[in-house]
Tab-separated table of C-alpha atoms in Angstrom:
chain	number	residue	atom	x	y	z
A	1	MET	CA	-44.118	69.742	39.584
A	2	SER	CA	-41.751	71.880	37.572
A	3	ARG	CA	-42.508	75.527	36.790
A	4	LEU	CA	-43.427	74.564	33.222
A	5	ARG	CA	-46.631	72.588	32.688
A	6	MET	CA	-45.077	70.928	29.651
A	7	VAL	CA	-42.372	69.398	31.884
A	8	ALA	CA	-43.972	66.459	33.616
A	9	GLY	CA	-41.137	65.321	35.891
A	10	MET	CA	-38.955	66.913	38.530
A	11	LYS	CA	-35.545	66.373	36.912
A	12	ILE	CA	-33.547	68.552	34.552
A	13	GLU	CA	-33.684	65.718	32.023
A	14	ASP	CA	-37.463	66.126	31.899
A	15	ALA	CA	-37.063	69.774	30.917
A	16	LEU	CA	-34.246	69.208	28.425
A	17	ARG	CA	-36.191	66.428	26.730
A	18	ALA	CA	-38.684	69.077	25.610
A	19	ALA	CA	-36.032	70.904	23.552
A	20	PRO	CA	-34.836	68.924	20.516
A	21	GLY	CA	-31.200	67.856	20.934
A	22	ALA	CA	-30.708	69.499	24.325
A	23	LEU	CA	-30.802	66.348	26.434
A	24	GLU	CA	-28.411	64.503	24.130
A	25	ALA	CA	-25.912	67.397	24.136
A	26	ASP	CA	-26.150	67.803	27.909
A	27	SER	CA	-25.694	64.100	28.604
A	28	ALA	CA	-22.761	63.746	26.213
A	29	MET	CA	-20.942	66.689	27.802
A	30	ARG	CA	-21.606	65.566	31.367
A	31	LEU	CA	-20.585	61.960	30.810
A	32	LEU	CA	-17.412	62.985	28.980
A	33	LEU	CA	-16.416	65.240	31.879
A	34	VAL	CA	-17.206	62.582	34.476
A	35	ASP	CA	-15.173	60.040	32.545
A	36	GLN	CA	-12.168	62.313	31.961
A	37	LEU	CA	-12.091	64.088	35.326
A	38	THR	CA	-13.314	61.242	37.600
A	39	PRO	CA	-16.762	61.259	39.246
A	40	ARG	CA	-15.267	62.611	42.488
A	41	LEU	CA	-13.697	65.727	40.980
A	42	PHE	CA	-16.704	66.424	38.721
A	43	SER	CA	-19.054	66.206	41.723
A	44	LEU	CA	-16.737	68.218	43.959
A	45	ILE	CA	-16.761	71.063	41.434
A	46	GLY	CA	-20.550	70.772	41.222
A	47	VAL	CA	-21.250	71.087	44.929
A	48	VAL	CA	-18.866	74.038	45.279
A	49	VAL	CA	-20.472	75.836	42.317
A	50	ALA	CA	-23.889	75.154	43.885
A	51	GLY	CA	-22.694	76.767	47.109
A	52	CYS	CA	-21.365	79.813	45.258
A	53	LEU	CA	-24.751	80.236	43.529
A	54	ARG	CA	-26.663	79.778	46.800
A	55	CYS	CA	-28.282	76.669	45.386
A	56	GLU	CA	-27.480	74.393	48.316
A	57	ARG	CA	-30.760	72.564	47.774
A	58	PHE	CA	-29.169	70.804	44.804
A	59	VAL	CA	-26.185	69.392	46.676
A	60	GLU	CA	-27.819	66.028	47.311
A	61	ALA	CA	-28.473	65.605	43.586
A	62	LEU	CA	-24.986	66.783	42.639
A	63	ARG	CA	-22.901	64.898	45.193
A	64	GLY	CA	-22.458	61.722	43.098
A	65	PRO	CA	-19.978	59.450	44.889
A	66	LEU	CA	-19.236	61.997	47.628
A	67	ASP	CA	-20.283	61.207	51.172
A	68	ARG	CA	-23.363	63.264	52.162
A	69	THR	CA	-21.679	65.031	55.097
A	70	PHE	CA	-18.508	65.657	53.104
A	71	ALA	CA	-20.497	67.152	50.210
A	72	ALA	CA	-22.416	69.457	52.542
A	73	GLU	CA	-19.154	70.621	54.165
A	74	ALA	CA	-17.533	71.157	50.765
A	75	THR	CA	-20.474	73.351	49.777
A	76	ARG	CA	-20.244	75.372	52.980
A	77	ASP	CA	-16.451	75.699	53.346
A	78	TRP	CA	-14.294	73.508	51.110
A	79	ARG	CA	-11.104	75.153	52.428
A	80	ALA	CA	-11.660	73.565	55.831
A	81	LEU	CA	-11.689	70.016	54.454
A	82	GLY	CA	-7.944	69.424	54.120
A	83	LEU	CA	-8.143	68.438	50.455
A	84	THR	CA	-5.116	67.752	48.248
A	85	ALA	CA	-3.187	70.681	46.756
A	86	ALA	CA	-4.598	69.852	43.314
A	87	GLU	CA	-8.199	69.740	44.566
A	88	ASN	CA	-7.736	72.998	46.445
A	89	ALA	CA	-6.370	74.662	43.299
A	90	VAL	CA	-9.296	73.347	41.240
A	91	LEU	CA	-11.873	74.600	43.741
A	92	GLU	CA	-10.184	77.996	44.008
A	93	TYR	CA	-10.478	78.232	40.218
A	94	ALA	CA	-14.104	77.012	40.345
A	95	GLU	CA	-15.059	79.566	42.975
A	96	LYS	CA	-13.466	82.477	41.100
A	97	GLY	CA	-14.797	81.176	37.792
A	98	THR	CA	-18.307	81.224	39.236
A	99	MET	CA	-18.306	84.354	41.384
A	100	ASP	CA	-16.050	86.656	39.365
A	101	GLU	CA	-15.097	84.954	36.126
A	102	ALA	CA	-14.070	88.165	34.360
A	103	SER	CA	-11.239	88.599	36.863
A	104	VAL	CA	-9.581	85.262	36.043
A	105	ARG	CA	-5.990	85.775	34.915
A	106	ARG	CA	-2.993	83.765	33.822
A	107	ARG	CA	-1.821	83.408	37.413
A	108	ASP	CA	-5.018	81.497	38.231
A	109	VAL	CA	-4.208	78.916	35.565
A	110	ASP	CA	-0.576	78.903	36.680
A	111	ALA	CA	-1.787	77.895	40.162
A	112	LEU	CA	-3.384	74.821	38.591
A	113	ARG	CA	-0.166	73.978	36.766
A	114	THR	CA	1.856	74.428	39.952
A	115	ALA	CA	-0.493	71.904	41.573
A	116	GLY	CA	0.483	69.401	38.866
A	117	LEU	CA	-2.314	69.789	36.333
A	118	GLY	CA	-1.593	69.850	32.602
A	119	ASP	CA	-3.256	71.733	29.757
A	120	LYS	CA	-5.765	68.967	29.056
A	121	GLU	CA	-6.860	68.878	32.687
A	122	VAL	CA	-7.170	72.678	32.784
A	123	LEU	CA	-9.419	72.577	29.712
A	124	LEU	CA	-11.582	69.840	31.227
A	125	ILE	CA	-11.819	71.611	34.585
A	126	ALA	CA	-12.817	74.924	32.976
A	127	THR	CA	-15.448	73.088	30.930
A	128	ALA	CA	-16.771	71.324	34.049
A	129	ILE	CA	-17.022	74.612	35.949
A	130	ALA	CA	-18.913	76.175	33.040
A	131	TYR	CA	-21.106	73.075	32.694
A	132	HIS	CA	-22.189	73.212	36.343
A	133	ASN	CA	-22.818	76.952	36.054
A	134	TYR	CA	-25.163	76.237	33.148
A	135	ALA	CA	-26.848	73.139	34.608
A	136	ILE	CA	-27.471	74.556	38.082
A	137	ARG	CA	-28.983	77.725	36.604
A	138	MET	CA	-31.305	75.644	34.419
A	139	ALA	CA	-32.393	73.563	37.415
A	140	ALA	CA	-32.952	76.691	39.525
A	141	ALA	CA	-34.953	78.384	36.768
A	142	PHE	CA	-37.445	75.573	36.447
A	143	ASP	CA	-37.269	74.226	40.006
A	144	VAL	CA	-36.111	70.789	38.936
A	145	LEU	CA	-33.171	68.717	40.141
A	146	PRO	CA	-29.862	68.744	38.255
A	147	SER	CA	-28.717	65.409	36.910
A	148	ALA	CA	-27.295	63.032	39.485
A	149	GLU	CA	-25.880	60.627	36.934
A	150	THR	CA	-22.102	60.412	37.217
A	151	VAL	CA	-21.422	56.939	35.838
B	1	MET	CA	-29.588	95.605	15.425
B	2	ALA	CA	-27.499	98.759	14.971
B	3	VAL	CA	-24.197	99.010	16.801
B	4	GLU	CA	-25.455	101.946	18.880
B	5	GLU	CA	-28.455	99.911	19.994
B	6	VAL	CA	-26.272	96.950	20.966
B	7	ALA	CA	-24.046	99.269	22.989
B	8	LYS	CA	-27.061	100.649	24.829
B	9	VAL	CA	-28.370	97.163	25.591
B	10	ILE	CA	-24.995	96.197	27.029
B	11	SER	CA	-24.627	99.308	29.178
B	12	ASN	CA	-28.270	99.570	30.307
B	13	TRP	CA	-30.845	97.376	28.613
B	14	ARG	CA	-33.664	98.850	30.696
B	15	GLU	CA	-33.219	102.199	28.933
B	16	ALA	CA	-32.667	100.684	25.483
B	17	ASP	CA	-35.243	100.893	22.722
B	18	LEU	CA	-36.678	97.418	23.259
B	19	ASP	CA	-40.279	96.245	23.379
B	20	GLU	CA	-41.873	94.933	26.559
B	21	GLN	CA	-41.441	91.305	25.514
B	22	GLU	CA	-37.702	91.781	24.947
B	23	LYS	CA	-37.361	93.552	28.287
B	24	ALA	CA	-39.149	90.698	30.043
B	25	MET	CA	-36.730	88.261	28.414
B	26	LEU	CA	-33.695	90.287	29.492
B	27	ALA	CA	-34.991	90.689	33.046
B	28	PHE	CA	-35.218	86.909	33.266
B	29	THR	CA	-31.785	86.471	31.641
B	30	GLU	CA	-30.219	88.883	34.115
B	31	LYS	CA	-31.698	87.067	37.115
B	32	PHE	CA	-30.788	83.684	35.603
B	33	THR	CA	-27.176	84.847	35.357
B	34	LEU	CA	-26.704	86.859	38.557
B	35	THR	CA	-29.048	85.344	41.151
B	36	PRO	CA	-30.457	82.040	39.854
B	37	SER	CA	-31.375	80.854	43.351
B	38	GLN	CA	-33.884	83.710	43.590
B	39	ILE	CA	-35.899	82.723	40.524
B	40	THR	CA	-39.497	82.008	41.500
B	41	ASP	CA	-42.749	80.973	39.841
B	42	ALA	CA	-43.487	84.677	39.387
B	43	ASP	CA	-40.500	85.103	37.050
B	44	ILE	CA	-41.734	82.342	34.751
B	45	GLU	CA	-45.285	83.690	34.936
B	46	GLU	CA	-43.978	87.116	33.937
B	47	LEU	CA	-42.513	85.633	30.759
B	48	GLY	CA	-45.857	83.990	30.041
B	49	ARG	CA	-47.670	87.306	30.544
B	50	ALA	CA	-45.206	88.889	28.099
B	51	GLY	CA	-46.469	86.468	25.469
B	52	PHE	CA	-43.880	83.700	25.515
B	53	SER	CA	-45.030	80.090	25.184
B	54	GLU	CA	-43.554	77.412	27.454
B	55	GLU	CA	-41.404	76.173	24.562
B	56	GLU	CA	-40.068	79.701	24.100
B	57	ILE	CA	-39.395	80.094	27.831
B	58	LEU	CA	-37.372	76.877	27.754
B	59	SER	CA	-35.463	78.200	24.728
B	60	ILE	CA	-34.742	81.507	26.482
B	61	ALA	CA	-33.314	79.635	29.478
B	62	LEU	CA	-31.257	77.361	27.223
B	63	GLY	CA	-29.932	80.400	25.364
B	64	ALA	CA	-28.985	82.122	28.609
B	65	GLY	CA	-27.509	78.875	29.909
B	66	TYR	CA	-25.443	78.422	26.777
B	67	ARG	CA	-24.033	81.952	27.029
B	68	ASN	CA	-23.226	81.370	30.701
B	69	TRP	CA	-21.396	78.192	29.676
B	70	VAL	CA	-19.419	79.418	26.678
B	71	ASP	CA	-18.545	82.908	27.967
B	72	ARG	CA	-17.334	81.387	31.210
B	73	ILE	CA	-15.032	79.002	29.375
B	74	ALA	CA	-13.647	81.975	27.433
B	75	ASP	CA	-12.988	83.852	30.675
B	76	LEU	CA	-11.475	80.839	32.415
B	77	LEU	CA	-9.134	79.983	29.555
B	78	GLY	CA	-8.190	83.505	28.446
B	79	VAL	CA	-9.582	83.521	24.939
B	80	GLU	CA	-7.911	86.123	22.755
B	81	GLU	CA	-10.701	88.601	22.282
B	82	GLU	CA	-8.841	90.607	19.629
B	83	LYS	CA	-9.964	88.019	17.116
B	84	PHE	CA	-13.412	89.585	17.390
B	85	ASP	CA	-13.627	92.887	15.551
B	86	PHE	CA	-15.817	94.763	18.013
B	87	PRO	CA	-17.095	98.189	16.901
B	88	GLU	CA	-15.936	101.171	18.977
B	89	GLU	CA	-19.373	101.666	20.572
B	90	ILE	CA	-19.357	98.122	21.909
B	91	LEU	CA	-15.883	98.507	23.387
B	92	LYS	CA	-17.004	101.706	25.094
B	93	ALA	CA	-20.051	99.976	26.539
B	94	PHE	CA	-17.821	97.266	27.994
B	95	GLY	CA	-15.389	99.867	29.310
B	96	VAL	CA	-12.353	98.509	27.447
B	97	THR	CA	-10.081	99.917	24.765
B	98	ARG	CA	-9.091	98.286	21.480
B	99	GLU	CA	-5.508	98.363	22.711
B	100	GLN	CA	-6.443	96.253	25.734
B	101	LEU	CA	-8.105	93.713	23.489
B	102	LYS	CA	-5.007	93.375	21.336
B	103	THR	CA	-3.309	91.645	24.214
B	104	SER	CA	-4.570	88.280	25.291
B	105	LEU	CA	-5.969	88.010	28.765
B	106	TYR	CA	-3.024	85.948	29.964
B	107	GLU	CA	-0.449	88.371	28.638
B	108	ASP	CA	-2.318	91.277	30.190
B	109	ASP	CA	-2.105	90.134	33.788
B	110	ARG	CA	-3.730	93.152	35.361
């Protein structure tokens, strides 16, 4: 049971459905990001943001195509996973963008470019980080699960 | 809302001239932003006691969620804040000068 009596289910979609237009906007944004970034990268950002926000209980719902053990390790210590240079740069940006976003500077974006990412990818990654920061907070507020849909 | 009032809300909303319902909303917004994992049933109940309906509580969360989304994108991408003509009191509350805002975040690599 969610924290709102008007929300019957246990998923974020159940809460968003109660606000006109919210579910449609949320779904469109999420599916666009999944499509443009790949389900793996979108989910990887999600589980790392969940770890930063101490919302580990949502990792199972956020892991998408990621292996369960891998997702849990990424949440706990993604630096120990031996990811690609591009993934490491993305997660560094995601961590800073979640924990201390006001301190992000040009050099942080330059690190993404050095790892081979272009302007379009940077825009999508920043949007995905912000999306997960919004969605995980909503799920935590009402004690519902964030959306698991990544395809 | 007058500029002075906005500045006070930014620097310390607890001491600002707000009613109890507004303060309850901001207490929730602050926790939603800084420590979402610590939100409990009691926080939602507090909003209800302050007079908010469930629809309004959902709207408050969506509003806070939206600001967390859009402000974060601005920070991550280095939006040029000088395009916003902030009054002096607001700049002071944020602890920045107009001169600092004239330079984009990426040019001002402090």
